[in-house]
Coordinates of C-alpha atoms and ligand atoms in Angstrom, one line a residue:
M1 CA 110.5 100.1 126.9
R2 CA 108.4 97.6 124.9
E3 CA 109.4 94.0 125.2
L4 CA 109.9 92.4 121.9
S5 CA 109.1 88.7 121.0
P6 CA 112.0 86.8 119.3
L7 CA 110.4 87.0 115.9
H8 CA 109.8 90.8 116.3
N9 CA 113.5 91.3 117.0
E10 CA 114.6 89.2 114.0
R11 CA 112.0 91.0 111.7
L12 CA 113.6 94.4 112.5
K13 CA 116.8 93.3 111.0
Y14 CA 115.1 92.1 107.8
N15 CA 116.5 93.8 104.7
P16 CA 113.6 94.4 102.2
K17 CA 114.2 94.0 98.6
L18 CA 113.9 97.0 96.5
A19 CA 112.2 97.0 93.0
G20 CA 114.3 96.7 89.9
E21 CA 115.8 100.0 89.0
L22 CA 115.2 101.5 92.4
S23 CA 117.8 99.0 93.7
K24 CA 120.4 101.1 91.9
G25 CA 119.7 103.8 94.3
I26 CA 117.8 107.1 94.2
K27 CA 120.9 109.1 92.8
N28 CA 121.0 106.9 89.7
L29 CA 117.4 107.1 88.7
S30 CA 116.0 108.6 85.5
V31 CA 112.4 109.2 84.6
N32 CA 110.5 108.4 81.4
Y33 CA 107.1 109.8 80.5
L34 CA 105.0 107.3 78.7
E35 CA 101.3 107.5 77.3
K36 CA 98.9 110.2 78.4
T37 CA 96.1 109.1 80.6
S38 CA 92.3 109.9 80.8
A39 CA 89.6 109.1 83.4
V40 CA 87.9 105.6 83.8
K41 CA 84.5 107.1 83.4
D42 CA 82.7 110.6 83.4
V43 CA 85.7 112.0 81.7
E44 CA 84.3 115.5 81.0
Q45 CA 83.3 116.0 84.6
I46 CA 86.7 114.6 85.9
Q47 CA 88.6 117.0 83.6
E48 CA 86.5 119.9 84.7
L49 CA 87.2 119.1 88.3
F50 CA 90.8 118.3 87.9
P51 CA 92.2 120.7 85.2
R52 CA 95.6 121.0 86.5
I53 CA 96.4 117.4 87.0
F54 CA 94.2 115.8 84.3
A55 CA 95.7 113.8 81.3
Q56 CA 99.1 113.5 82.7
P57 CA 101.3 110.6 81.5
I58 CA 102.2 107.4 83.2
V59 CA 105.8 107.5 84.6
Q60 CA 108.4 105.0 84.6
F61 CA 111.8 104.9 86.3
G62 CA 114.9 103.6 84.6
S63 CA 118.6 104.0 84.1
T64 CA 118.2 106.0 80.8
G65 CA 115.7 109.0 80.3
E66 CA 115.7 112.5 82.2
K67 CA 117.7 112.5 85.3
I68 CA 115.7 113.3 88.5
E69 CA 116.6 116.3 90.6
L70 CA 117.8 115.9 94.2
E71 CA 117.3 119.4 95.7
K72 CA 116.8 119.8 99.3
K73 CA 113.2 118.8 100.3
N74 CA 111.0 118.5 103.4
V75 CA 108.4 115.9 103.1
G76 CA 105.2 115.1 105.0
V77 CA 103.5 111.6 105.4
I78 CA 100.0 110.6 106.4
L79 CA 98.6 107.2 107.1
S80 CA 94.9 107.3 106.2
G81 CA 92.0 104.9 106.7
G82 CA 92.1 101.3 107.9
Q83 CA 95.3 99.7 109.0
A84 CA 97.1 97.3 106.5
P85 CA 100.2 95.3 107.0
G86 CA 103.3 97.0 105.6
G87 CA 102.4 100.7 106.3
H88 CA 105.5 101.1 108.4
N89 CA 107.8 99.9 105.5
V90 CA 106.3 102.5 103.1
I91 CA 107.5 105.2 105.6
A92 CA 110.8 103.5 106.2
G93 CA 111.4 103.2 102.3
L94 CA 110.4 107.0 101.9
Y95 CA 112.6 108.0 104.6
D96 CA 115.6 106.0 103.3
A97 CA 115.3 107.4 99.9
L98 CA 114.9 110.9 101.2
K99 CA 117.9 110.7 103.4
T100 CA 120.0 109.0 100.8
A101 CA 119.1 111.8 98.3
N102 CA 120.3 114.5 100.8
P103 CA 120.9 113.8 104.4
E104 CA 119.6 117.3 105.2
N105 CA 116.1 116.4 104.0
E106 CA 113.5 116.0 106.7
L107 CA 110.5 113.7 106.8
F108 CA 107.5 114.7 109.1
G109 CA 104.8 112.3 110.1
F110 CA 101.4 113.7 110.6
L111 CA 99.5 112.2 113.6
G112 CA 96.2 110.4 113.5
G113 CA 95.6 110.5 109.9
P114 CA 94.7 113.5 107.7
Q115 CA 93.4 115.6 110.6
G116 CA 97.0 115.6 111.8
I117 CA 98.1 117.8 108.8
V118 CA 95.1 120.0 109.2
D119 CA 95.9 120.6 112.8
G120 CA 99.7 120.7 112.4
D121 CA 100.2 117.7 114.6
Y122 CA 103.4 116.0 113.7
I123 CA 106.6 114.3 114.6
K124 CA 110.0 114.5 112.8
F125 CA 111.5 111.2 112.0
T126 CA 115.0 110.1 113.1
D127 CA 117.0 107.1 112.2
S128 CA 116.4 105.6 115.7
Y129 CA 112.6 106.3 115.5
I130 CA 112.3 104.6 112.2
D131 CA 114.5 101.6 113.0
K132 CA 111.9 100.6 115.8
Y133 CA 109.2 100.1 113.2
R134 CA 110.9 98.4 110.2
N135 CA 109.0 95.3 108.8
T136 CA 106.4 95.5 111.6
G137 CA 102.6 95.6 111.3
G138 CA 100.3 98.2 112.4
F139 CA 100.0 102.0 111.8
D140 CA 101.2 103.0 115.3
I141 CA 104.3 104.7 114.0
I142 CA 102.0 107.7 113.7
G143 CA 98.6 106.6 113.8
S144 CA 95.7 106.8 111.2
G145 CA 92.3 108.4 110.8
R146 CA 89.5 108.6 108.2
T147 CA 89.0 112.5 108.2
K148 CA 87.9 113.4 104.7
L149 CA 90.1 116.3 103.3
E150 CA 87.8 118.2 100.8
T151 CA 86.9 121.7 102.3
E152 CA 88.7 125.0 101.4
E153 CA 89.3 125.5 105.1
Q154 CA 91.0 122.1 105.4
F155 CA 93.3 122.8 102.4
K156 CA 94.2 126.1 103.7
A157 CA 95.1 124.7 107.0
T158 CA 97.3 122.0 105.4
L159 CA 99.0 124.6 103.1
N160 CA 99.7 126.6 106.4
T161 CA 101.2 123.5 108.1
C162 CA 103.4 122.8 105.1
Q163 CA 104.6 126.3 104.9
N164 CA 105.5 126.4 108.7
L165 CA 107.6 123.3 108.2
N166 CA 109.0 124.2 104.7
I167 CA 107.3 121.1 103.4
S168 CA 107.2 120.8 99.6
A169 CA 105.6 117.5 99.2
I170 CA 102.9 115.3 100.9
V171 CA 102.7 111.5 100.8
I172 CA 99.3 110.1 101.5
I173 CA 99.2 106.3 102.2
G174 CA 95.6 105.2 101.8
G175 CA 92.9 103.3 99.9
D176 CA 90.4 104.5 97.3
D177 CA 88.8 107.3 99.5
S178 CA 92.1 108.6 100.9
N179 CA 93.6 108.8 97.4
T180 CA 90.5 110.5 96.2
N181 CA 91.5 113.1 98.9
A182 CA 94.9 113.0 97.5
C183 CA 93.7 113.8 94.1
M184 CA 91.6 116.8 95.4
L185 CA 94.5 118.2 97.5
A186 CA 96.9 117.8 94.6
Q187 CA 94.5 119.7 92.3
W188 CA 93.9 122.6 94.9
M189 CA 97.7 122.9 95.7
A190 CA 98.5 123.2 91.8
E191 CA 95.6 125.6 91.2
K192 CA 96.9 127.8 93.9
G193 CA 100.4 127.7 92.6
T194 CA 101.7 126.5 96.0
G195 CA 104.4 124.3 94.4
I196 CA 103.3 121.5 96.8
Q197 CA 103.3 118.2 95.4
V198 CA 100.9 115.3 96.3
I199 CA 101.7 111.6 96.0
G200 CA 99.5 108.6 97.0
C201 CA 100.3 105.1 97.9
P202 CA 97.8 102.2 97.2
K203 CA 96.8 100.7 100.6
T204 CA 94.1 98.5 101.8
I205 CA 93.7 94.9 102.7
D206 CA 90.5 94.9 100.7
G207 CA 92.4 94.6 97.5
D208 CA 90.1 96.8 95.6
L209 CA 92.4 99.6 94.6
K210 CA 93.8 98.1 91.5
N211 CA 93.8 98.5 87.7
D212 CA 96.1 98.0 84.7
Q213 CA 98.9 100.0 86.4
I214 CA 98.3 99.0 90.2
E215 CA 98.5 95.2 90.3
I216 CA 97.4 95.0 93.9
S217 CA 97.2 97.3 97.0
F218 CA 99.6 96.4 99.8
G219 CA 98.3 94.5 102.9
F220 CA 96.1 92.1 100.9
D221 CA 98.8 89.6 100.7
T222 CA 99.6 89.4 104.4
A223 CA 95.8 89.9 105.6
T224 CA 94.6 87.1 103.4
K225 CA 97.3 84.7 104.4
T226 CA 96.5 85.5 108.1
Y227 CA 92.8 84.8 107.4
A228 CA 93.7 81.6 105.5
E229 CA 95.8 80.3 108.4
L230 CA 92.9 81.0 110.9
I231 CA 90.2 79.5 108.6
G232 CA 92.5 76.4 108.0
N233 CA 92.7 75.8 111.8
I234 CA 88.8 76.2 112.1
M235 CA 88.3 73.7 109.1
R236 CA 90.6 71.3 111.0
D237 CA 88.6 71.7 114.2
A238 CA 85.2 71.4 112.2
N239 CA 86.6 68.2 110.7
S240 CA 87.7 66.9 113.9
A241 CA 84.7 67.6 116.0
K242 CA 82.2 67.3 113.3
K243 CA 79.5 69.2 115.0
Y244 CA 79.6 72.9 114.0
W245 CA 78.8 74.8 110.9
H246 CA 81.2 77.9 111.0
F247 CA 79.9 81.0 109.3
I248 CA 82.9 83.4 108.8
K249 CA 82.5 86.9 107.6
L250 CA 85.6 88.3 106.1
M251 CA 86.6 92.0 105.8
G252 CA 86.4 93.8 102.5
R253 CA 83.9 96.6 102.7
S254 CA 82.6 96.3 99.1
A255 CA 84.6 93.9 97.0
S256 CA 84.8 90.2 97.7
H257 CA 88.5 89.9 96.8
V258 CA 89.6 88.8 100.4
G259 CA 86.9 86.1 100.6
L260 CA 87.8 84.9 97.1
E261 CA 91.5 84.6 97.8
V262 CA 91.0 83.0 101.2
A263 CA 88.6 80.4 99.5
L264 CA 91.1 79.5 96.9
Q265 CA 93.6 79.0 99.7
T266 CA 91.5 76.9 101.9
Q267 CA 88.7 75.4 99.9
P268 CA 85.6 75.8 102.0
N269 CA 82.3 74.2 101.6
I270 CA 80.4 77.4 100.7
T271 CA 81.9 80.9 99.5
L272 CA 79.5 83.7 98.8
I273 CA 80.8 86.4 96.3
S274 CA 78.9 89.7 96.6
E275 CA 79.5 90.6 93.0
E276 CA 78.0 87.2 91.8
V277 CA 75.0 87.9 94.0
E278 CA 74.5 91.2 92.3
Q279 CA 75.1 90.0 88.7
K280 CA 72.7 87.2 89.1
A281 CA 70.3 89.4 91.1
L282 CA 70.0 86.8 93.9
S283 CA 67.6 87.7 96.7
L284 CA 68.3 87.2 100.3
D285 CA 65.9 84.2 100.1
A286 CA 67.9 82.9 97.1
I287 CA 71.1 83.0 99.1
V288 CA 69.5 81.3 102.0
N289 CA 68.1 78.6 99.9
Y290 CA 71.4 78.0 98.1
M291 CA 73.3 77.7 101.6
T292 CA 70.3 75.6 103.1
E293 CA 70.5 73.1 100.3
I294 CA 74.3 72.4 100.9
I295 CA 73.8 72.3 104.7
A296 CA 70.7 70.0 104.4
K297 CA 72.4 67.5 102.0
R298 CA 75.6 67.4 104.0
G299 CA 73.5 66.8 107.2
N300 CA 71.4 64.0 105.5
D301 CA 74.8 62.3 104.6
G302 CA 75.9 62.5 108.3
K303 CA 78.1 65.6 108.0
N304 CA 76.7 68.1 110.5
F305 CA 79.7 70.4 110.0
G306 CA 81.1 72.8 107.4
V307 CA 82.6 76.2 106.7
A308 CA 81.0 79.1 104.9
L309 CA 82.7 82.3 103.9
I310 CA 80.6 85.4 103.8
P311 CA 82.0 88.8 102.3
E312 CA 81.6 91.8 104.6
G313 CA 79.9 93.9 102.1
L314 CA 77.2 91.3 101.0
I315 CA 74.2 93.1 102.2
E316 CA 74.9 96.0 99.9
F317 CA 75.0 93.8 96.9
I318 CA 71.7 91.9 97.4
P319 CA 69.5 93.8 94.9
E320 CA 66.5 94.3 97.3
M321 CA 68.9 95.5 100.0
K322 CA 70.9 97.7 97.8
T323 CA 68.0 99.7 96.5
M324 CA 66.7 100.1 100.2
I325 CA 70.1 101.0 101.4
A326 CA 70.5 103.7 98.7
S327 CA 67.2 105.1 99.7
L328 CA 68.1 105.0 103.4
N329 CA 71.4 106.8 102.8
D330 CA 69.5 109.5 101.1
I331 CA 67.1 109.7 103.9
L332 CA 69.9 109.6 106.5
A333 CA 71.8 112.4 104.7
V334 CA 69.0 114.9 105.6
V335 CA 67.5 113.2 108.7
E336 CA 69.1 115.9 111.0
D337 CA 66.5 118.4 109.6
D338 CA 63.6 116.2 110.8
A339 CA 62.6 117.1 114.3
N340 CA 60.3 114.1 114.7
Y341 CA 63.3 111.7 113.9
M342 CA 65.8 113.5 116.0
N343 CA 63.5 113.6 119.1
A344 CA 62.2 110.0 118.6
Q345 CA 62.2 108.4 122.1
T346 CA 62.5 104.7 120.8
Q347 CA 64.2 102.9 117.9
A348 CA 60.8 101.6 116.9
E349 CA 59.5 105.2 116.4
K350 CA 62.6 105.9 114.1
Y351 CA 61.9 102.8 112.0
D352 CA 58.3 104.0 111.4
I353 CA 59.7 107.5 110.4
I354 CA 62.3 106.0 108.1
E355 CA 59.7 103.6 106.5
S356 CA 57.1 106.4 106.1
K357 CA 59.8 108.3 104.0
M358 CA 60.7 105.2 101.8
E359 CA 58.8 103.8 98.6
M360 CA 56.6 100.9 99.7
V361 CA 59.0 98.2 98.4
N362 CA 61.9 99.6 100.2
A363 CA 59.9 100.1 103.4
S364 CA 58.7 96.5 103.3
V365 CA 62.3 95.2 102.9
F366 CA 63.4 97.4 105.8
H367 CA 60.4 96.2 107.9
S368 CA 61.2 92.5 107.3
L369 CA 64.7 92.9 108.7
P370 CA 65.4 91.8 112.4
V371 CA 65.8 94.7 114.9
L372 CA 69.6 93.9 115.3
I373 CA 70.2 94.5 111.5
K374 CA 67.9 97.6 111.3
D375 CA 69.8 99.2 114.3
Q376 CA 73.2 98.4 112.5
L377 CA 71.9 99.8 109.2
L378 CA 70.9 103.1 111.0
M379 CA 74.4 103.7 112.4
D380 CA 76.3 106.7 111.3
R381 CA 78.1 106.5 107.8
D382 CA 81.9 106.9 108.0
P383 CA 83.2 110.3 106.8
H384 CA 83.3 109.2 103.2
G385 CA 79.6 108.2 103.2
N386 CA 80.1 104.5 103.4
V387 CA 77.8 102.3 105.3
Q388 CA 80.0 100.7 108.2
V389 CA 79.5 97.2 106.9
S390 CA 82.1 95.8 109.6
K391 CA 79.3 96.6 112.2
I392 CA 76.4 94.7 110.2
E393 CA 76.2 91.2 111.4
T394 CA 75.3 89.5 108.0
E395 CA 76.5 86.2 109.1
K396 CA 74.0 86.1 112.0
L397 CA 71.2 87.2 109.8
L398 CA 72.0 84.3 107.5
I399 CA 72.3 81.9 110.4
A400 CA 68.8 82.9 111.7
M401 CA 67.2 82.5 108.2
I402 CA 68.8 79.2 107.5
R403 CA 67.9 77.7 110.9
E404 CA 64.2 78.8 110.2
R405 CA 64.4 76.9 106.8
L406 CA 65.9 73.9 108.2
D407 CA 63.4 73.6 110.7
E408 CA 60.7 73.7 108.0
L409 CA 62.6 71.0 106.1
K410 CA 62.7 68.9 109.2
K411 CA 59.1 68.9 109.7
E412 CA 58.7 68.0 106.1
G413 CA 61.1 65.1 106.7
K414 CA 63.6 66.4 104.2
F415 CA 66.4 67.2 106.7
T416 CA 67.5 64.4 109.2
G417 CA 70.8 66.0 110.3
K418 CA 71.6 68.5 113.1
F419 CA 72.5 72.3 112.8
S420 CA 74.8 73.9 115.3
D421 CA 76.2 77.2 114.3
Q422 CA 79.4 79.3 115.2
A423 CA 79.7 82.9 114.0
H424 CA 83.0 84.6 113.3
F425 CA 84.2 87.9 111.8
F426 CA 87.7 88.0 110.8
G427 CA 89.0 91.5 109.7
Y428 CA 90.9 93.1 112.6
E429 CA 92.9 90.0 113.2
G430 CA 94.7 90.5 109.9
R431 CA 94.9 94.2 109.4
C432 CA 98.0 94.7 111.5
A433 CA 99.9 91.3 111.2
M434 CA 103.6 91.4 110.7
P435 CA 103.9 92.1 107.0
S436 CA 104.8 88.9 104.8
N437 CA 108.0 89.1 102.9
F438 CA 106.1 90.2 99.8
D439 CA 104.3 93.1 101.6
A440 CA 107.6 94.1 103.4
D441 CA 109.4 94.3 100.0
Y442 CA 106.6 95.9 98.1
C443 CA 105.8 98.5 100.8
Y444 CA 109.5 99.4 101.2
S445 CA 109.7 99.9 97.3
L446 CA 106.3 101.8 97.3
G447 CA 107.6 104.3 99.8
Y448 CA 111.1 104.5 98.1
N449 CA 109.5 105.0 94.8
A450 CA 107.2 107.8 96.3
F451 CA 110.2 109.7 96.9
A452 CA 111.5 109.2 93.5
L453 CA 108.2 110.5 92.2
I454 CA 108.5 113.6 94.3
A455 CA 112.3 114.0 93.0
A456 CA 110.9 113.9 89.4
G457 CA 108.6 116.8 90.3
V458 CA 105.2 115.3 89.5
T459 CA 102.0 115.8 91.4
G460 CA 98.7 113.9 91.5
Y461 CA 100.3 110.5 91.2
L462 CA 99.9 107.2 92.8
S463 CA 103.2 105.2 93.6
S464 CA 103.1 102.1 91.3
I465 CA 105.4 98.9 91.5
K466 CA 104.5 96.4 88.7
N467 CA 105.5 92.9 87.7
L468 CA 104.9 91.6 91.2
T469 CA 104.7 88.0 90.6
E470 CA 108.3 88.0 89.3
P471 CA 111.4 88.3 91.9
A472 CA 111.8 92.0 93.2
K473 CA 114.8 92.5 90.8
N474 CA 112.3 92.5 87.9
W475 CA 109.7 94.8 89.5
V476 CA 109.0 97.9 87.5
A477 CA 108.7 101.3 89.4
G478 CA 106.8 104.4 88.3
G479 CA 103.7 106.5 88.9
V480 CA 100.0 106.6 87.7
P481 CA 98.1 109.8 87.4
L482 CA 95.2 109.7 90.1
T483 CA 92.7 111.1 87.8
M484 CA 93.0 108.2 85.6
M485 CA 91.2 106.1 88.2
M486 CA 88.4 108.6 89.0
N487 CA 84.6 108.7 88.2
M488 CA 81.6 110.2 89.6
E489 CA 79.6 108.3 92.4
K490 CA 76.8 109.2 94.9
R491 CA 78.0 109.8 98.4
H492 CA 76.0 111.5 101.2
G493 CA 73.2 112.0 98.7
K494 CA 75.4 114.0 96.1
F495 CA 77.5 113.0 93.1
K496 CA 81.2 113.3 94.0
P497 CA 84.3 112.5 92.2
V498 CA 86.0 109.3 93.6
I499 CA 88.4 106.6 92.7
Q500 CA 86.5 103.7 91.2
K501 CA 86.7 100.5 93.2
A502 CA 87.9 97.4 91.3
L503 CA 85.3 94.7 92.1
V504 CA 85.6 90.9 91.6
E505 CA 85.1 90.3 87.8
L506 CA 83.0 87.3 87.2
D507 CA 84.6 86.6 83.9
G508 CA 88.1 87.0 85.3
P509 CA 90.4 84.1 86.1
V510 CA 90.2 84.2 89.9
F511 CA 86.5 83.8 90.1
K512 CA 86.6 81.3 87.4
A513 CA 89.1 79.1 89.5
L514 CA 86.5 79.2 92.3
E515 CA 83.4 78.5 90.1
A516 CA 85.1 75.4 88.6
R517 CA 85.6 73.8 91.9
R518 CA 83.2 75.0 94.6
E519 CA 80.5 72.2 93.8
E520 CA 83.1 69.7 94.6
W521 CA 84.2 71.5 97.8
A522 CA 80.6 71.8 98.9
Y523 CA 80.2 68.1 99.5
E524 CA 83.6 66.5 99.5
D525 CA 85.9 67.8 102.2
K526 CA 88.8 69.2 100.4
Y527 CA 90.0 71.5 103.0
V528 CA 93.5 72.9 102.6
F529 CA 95.5 74.2 105.8
P530 CA 97.9 76.8 104.9
G531 CA 99.5 77.4 108.2
A532 CA 101.2 80.5 109.5
I533 CA 103.1 83.0 107.4
Q534 CA 106.7 82.0 107.0
Y535 CA 109.2 84.8 107.2
F536 CA 112.5 82.7 107.1
G537 CA 113.0 79.6 105.1
P538 CA 112.8 78.1 101.4
S539 CA 111.6 80.6 99.0
E540 CA 108.8 78.2 97.8
V541 CA 107.3 78.8 101.2
C542 CA 108.3 82.4 102.2
D543 CA 107.9 84.2 98.8
I544 CA 104.7 82.7 97.5
T545 CA 102.2 85.3 96.3
T546 CA 98.5 85.3 96.5
Q547 CA 96.5 83.1 94.1
T548 CA 94.7 86.3 93.0
L549 CA 97.8 88.0 91.8
A550 CA 99.3 84.8 90.2
L551 CA 96.1 84.1 88.4
E552 CA 95.5 87.6 87.3
Q553 CA 99.1 88.2 86.0
A554 CA 99.2 84.8 84.3
A555 CA 95.9 85.9 82.4
C556 CA 97.5 89.2 81.5
A557 CA 100.7 87.7 80.3
A558 CA 98.6 85.3 78.1
A559 CA 96.6 88.1 76.6
K560 CA 99.7 90.0 75.4
Ligands
FBP601 P1 90.4 100.9 104.0 O1 89.6 100.8 102.7 O2 90.6 102.3 104.6 O3 91.8 100.4 103.8 O4 89.8 100.1 105.1 C1 89.2 98.9 104.7 C2 88.6 98.2 106.1 O5 89.5 97.4 106.7 C3 87.4 97.5 105.6 O6 87.7 96.1 105.2 C4 86.5 97.5 106.7 O7 85.1 97.5 106.3 C5 86.9 98.8 107.4 O8 88.1 99.1 107.0 C6 86.6 99.0 108.7 O9 86.9 100.2 109.3 P2 87.1 100.6 110.7 O10 88.6 100.4 111.0 O11 86.8 102.0 110.7 O12 86.4 99.7 111.6

C-alpha cells in the first residue's frame, strides 16, 4: 500500500467541476453540428490522405439539438507522449460518463502508451482503481509511451485488440504527434468499415496544441505554475545572495509558450523567445551579445546576479542552426546505410563523416560547436523524428560563450563585475505535479466530453472545451475535426501529414506584454514570487488562470 501525504489524501476527495452543459449529465445531452472545416494548410494533400474524415463539421453539445445515443459501448484509452498534469482526470471523466450512460459499459486502459493497444496489453478499470488516481498528477495509472502508430501492421493489430475486447471506440490522450496518430487511425478504421471511432484529447505542457477551437492543451496551467514557483524561489535566492547568474532552460520542445508564461508570472532579467530569434534571424553570436550586454551592465552597477530564461527548443530556431540541423536530420535518416559511419571507432570520425556530407556553410556551423553539443545533436531522434531537445544543453553552450565574451570585455576594461553561473533545466519537475484546480476541472471535462463525442457517433475528432477564462459553468463543450489542424511537414527526411504546432505569435498579446516590460526587468529587479499552487482557499488565489490564456481570450473578445 502506498503511503499518502495529507494533501494527496485531500485531493482524492476533490469534486472536479464539469463544463456547462456537461454538468447536466450525459443522459441529457444533445449534439449540434456547426460549420464544416478544412485543413490549416496543404488542403488538397490532406483531403487526399484523409478522405473519410475530411471536412467534417465542428460539434457543440447543448440541451437542444439531436439527442445522443447511449447504447452499450466498450471503450479503450491510451496516454501518449510526455506526461502532463491532469491525465488521470481525463480518464476519470471518461470513466464516469461511460458508467453513468450505462453501468454495463467497460473502459479498458492500454499499458505503456500506443504500443499497449498494438500488443493487446491492458487493464479493465473499476471504481476502486479509478478512485485511487482522481485529481493526482502523473500518468502512472496506465503509463505512457511515444510509439508512432502509422503502419498497416500496427493498425491491424489495433483492430484485432479492439475486436477481442469488443471495443468500439478509442480515446488517445496526447499532443500534436499523438493526435496525428489518432487522425491516421481514425481514417484507417473508417476506410476499412470497422465502425471503430477514434477521439483525441489535447494534452501537452508545451501549450502548442491550440487554435481557434482549442484554447489550451491541458497540463500547461499546472506545469507553468510549478516552474514559476521554482523560479520565484531562485530569484529570491539570487536577490539574497547576490552572487549568481541563474540560466534556466524551460521545457517546451518547439514553442516558447512555457518560457513566456513563466516570464510574465515572475519577471526575470532576461527571457529568450525562440520564435523571436527565428523571426529576427538572430545568430547565436547576436543572442550571446544581447545577453552579455545585460550581464555586463548589471555587473558594472554592482549587480553580479540575475535570472535568464531559455526555451528548450532555442537551438532549432537559430537560423544557422536550423539549417544545419535540417541537413543533419536528412543525413541521420539514411546514415544506417553508411558502413563508414556505422563502423567509426570514435566520435571525432563520426563528426568528420557528417561534415563531409554537409554543404560547407552547415559543416562549418557543426564544426564550431563544442563536442558536448555535437554529441547531443547526434543522439537518436524520437519516434516522430524530433530532435530530443531536452537532452541538448543550450544553457551551458550560452554560459560558455558569454563567459568568453565577458573575459574579452574585462581585458578591454569594459566589464568590472564578476560572473558566476548556475545552470538549471526545469521540465520533469512540472510534468507530473498535482493538477491545479483549473487542470483538474478542465481534464475531467475533456474526458467526460470525449465520451459524449463517442455517444454522438463521430470519429476523427479532438475533445474541445472552450470559454476557459470563465467559471466552469460557462465552459462550452464540443469537438473539432482533427483534419482541420493538419498540414504537411518534413519528418525523418520525408513529407508527412502532421498537426501544425501553434508557435508564439510575435504580434499577439502575450508576447507584446513581455516586450513592453522586458527592458525594465533587465536592469531594475522587479522579481515576482508566485509561491506554490493553492488547491484550497479563496478563488482569487486558487482559480487564477495563466496569463497566456487570460491575455489571449481578452484579445479574442475585443476582436469580436
Ligand atoms: P509531449 O509533446 O508529448 O507532450 O511532450 C512534451 C515534452 O514534455 C517536451 O517539453 C520535452 O521536450 C519532451 O516532452 C521530453 O520528452 P521525454 O519525456 O521523452 O524526455
